[in-house]
Coordinates of C-alpha atoms in Angstrom, one line a residue:
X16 CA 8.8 -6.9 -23.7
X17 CA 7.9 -3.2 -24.9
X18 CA 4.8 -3.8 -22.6
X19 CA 6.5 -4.8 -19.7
X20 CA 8.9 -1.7 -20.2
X21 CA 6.0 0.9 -20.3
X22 CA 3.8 -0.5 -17.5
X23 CA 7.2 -0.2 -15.2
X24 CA 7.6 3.5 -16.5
X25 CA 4.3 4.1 -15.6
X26 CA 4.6 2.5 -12.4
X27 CA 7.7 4.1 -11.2
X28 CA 6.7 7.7 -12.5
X29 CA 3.5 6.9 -10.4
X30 CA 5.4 6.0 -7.3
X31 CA 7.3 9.3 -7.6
X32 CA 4.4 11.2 -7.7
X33 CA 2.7 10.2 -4.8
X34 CA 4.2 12.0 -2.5
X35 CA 3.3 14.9 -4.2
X36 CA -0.1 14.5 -3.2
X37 CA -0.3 12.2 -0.8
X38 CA 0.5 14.9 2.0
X39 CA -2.6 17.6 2.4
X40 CA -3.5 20.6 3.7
X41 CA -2.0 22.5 6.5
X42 CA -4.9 23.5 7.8
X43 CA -6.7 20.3 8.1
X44 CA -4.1 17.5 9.0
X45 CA -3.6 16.0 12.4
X46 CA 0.1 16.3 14.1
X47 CA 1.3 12.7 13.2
X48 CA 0.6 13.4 9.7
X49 CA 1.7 17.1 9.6
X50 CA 5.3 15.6 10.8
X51 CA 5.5 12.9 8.0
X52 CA 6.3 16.1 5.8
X53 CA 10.4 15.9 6.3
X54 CA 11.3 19.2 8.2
X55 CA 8.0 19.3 10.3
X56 CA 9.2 17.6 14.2
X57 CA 6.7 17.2 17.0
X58 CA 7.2 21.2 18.3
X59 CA 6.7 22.8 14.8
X60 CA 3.5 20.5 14.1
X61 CA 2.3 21.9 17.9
X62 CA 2.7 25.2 16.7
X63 CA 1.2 24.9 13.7
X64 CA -1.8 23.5 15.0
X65 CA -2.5 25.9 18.2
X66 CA -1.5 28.9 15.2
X67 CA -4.6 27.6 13.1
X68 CA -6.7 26.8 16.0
X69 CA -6.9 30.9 16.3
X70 CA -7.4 31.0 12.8
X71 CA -6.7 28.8 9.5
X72 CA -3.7 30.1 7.3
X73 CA -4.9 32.0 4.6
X74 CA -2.4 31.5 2.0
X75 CA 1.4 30.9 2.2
X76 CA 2.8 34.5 3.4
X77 CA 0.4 33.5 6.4
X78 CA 1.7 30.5 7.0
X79 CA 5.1 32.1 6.5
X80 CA 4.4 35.2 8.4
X81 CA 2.8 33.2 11.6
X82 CA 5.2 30.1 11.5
X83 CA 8.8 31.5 13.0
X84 CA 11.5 30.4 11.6
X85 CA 9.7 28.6 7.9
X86 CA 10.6 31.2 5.4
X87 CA 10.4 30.8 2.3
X88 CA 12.8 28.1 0.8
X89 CA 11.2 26.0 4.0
X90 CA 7.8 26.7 2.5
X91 CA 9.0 25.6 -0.8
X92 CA 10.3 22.4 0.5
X93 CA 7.1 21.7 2.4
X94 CA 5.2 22.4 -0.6
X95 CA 7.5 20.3 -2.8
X96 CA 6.1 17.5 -0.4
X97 CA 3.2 18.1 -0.9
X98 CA 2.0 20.3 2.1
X99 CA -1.1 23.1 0.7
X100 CA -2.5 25.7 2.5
X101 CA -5.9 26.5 1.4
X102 CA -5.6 23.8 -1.7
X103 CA -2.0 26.1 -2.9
X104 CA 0.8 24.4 -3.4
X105 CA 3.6 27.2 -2.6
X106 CA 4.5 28.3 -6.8
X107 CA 0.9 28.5 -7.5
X108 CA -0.6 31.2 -5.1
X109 CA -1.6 34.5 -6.4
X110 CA 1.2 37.2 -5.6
X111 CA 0.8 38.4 -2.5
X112 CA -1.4 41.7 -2.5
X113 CA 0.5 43.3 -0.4
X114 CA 3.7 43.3 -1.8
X115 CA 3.7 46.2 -4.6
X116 CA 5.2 45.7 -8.3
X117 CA 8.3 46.6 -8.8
X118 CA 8.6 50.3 -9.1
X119 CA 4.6 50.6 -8.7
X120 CA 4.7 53.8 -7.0
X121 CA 7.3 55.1 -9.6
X122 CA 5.3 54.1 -12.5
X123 CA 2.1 56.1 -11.7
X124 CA 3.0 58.9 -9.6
X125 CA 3.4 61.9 -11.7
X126 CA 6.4 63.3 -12.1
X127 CA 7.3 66.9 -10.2
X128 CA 10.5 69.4 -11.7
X129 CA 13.4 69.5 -8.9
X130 CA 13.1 72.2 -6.2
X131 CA 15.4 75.5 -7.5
X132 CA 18.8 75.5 -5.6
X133 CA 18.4 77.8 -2.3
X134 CA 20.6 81.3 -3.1
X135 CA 23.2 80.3 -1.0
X136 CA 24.2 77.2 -3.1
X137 CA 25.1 79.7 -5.6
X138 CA 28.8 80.0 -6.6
X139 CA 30.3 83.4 -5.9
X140 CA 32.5 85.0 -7.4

């Protein structure tokens, strides 16, 4: 009985991940397959192959940035299916390059004293 328990475990933990990989990569999977991810119709599968016909996606801003209208919670979603771009699942990319740190420019740019106040700021009195 204990058997039969863990090989249906295994079984249904299996089935639940297959679709996880059972998808592919954006840049390398025809239309009919690219609409079996749920979100991707017949137009947004055109698109996406005439877009990588001019050049594969790089990574997922690409994608994003060349796609109109997939954002970033679609990309997610895609990715959660299973959908890669270059091998990435969407979570797993390196930080985009060209999106600076948080306070980056702040951190290493040296600090100058304020300006004096112009004369006529003054009070009088």
């Amino acid at each position: 009985m204990n058997l039969c328990v863990k090989l249906l475990f295994a079984w249904v933990v299996a089935l639940c991940a297959t679709p996880a990989w059972a998808v592919g990569d954006v840049n390398r999977l025809e239309p009919g397959r690219l609409q079996a991810v749920k979100g991707i119709g017949p137009k947004l599968s055109q698109r996406i192959v005439e877009e990588r016909q001019r050049s594969p996606f790089r990574d997922w801003d690409d994608f994003i940035d060349r796609m109109p209208g997939v954002g970033e919670r679609t990309a997610q979603k895609f990715s959660a299916q299973g959908l890669t771009v270059n091998g990435q699942s969407f979570g797993s990319a390196p930080a985009n390059a060209r999106t600076p740190a948080r306070n980056s420019v702040t951190a290493y740019a040296p600090r100058t004293p304020p300006a004096p106040a112009p004369e006529s700021a003054t009070l009088r009195r």
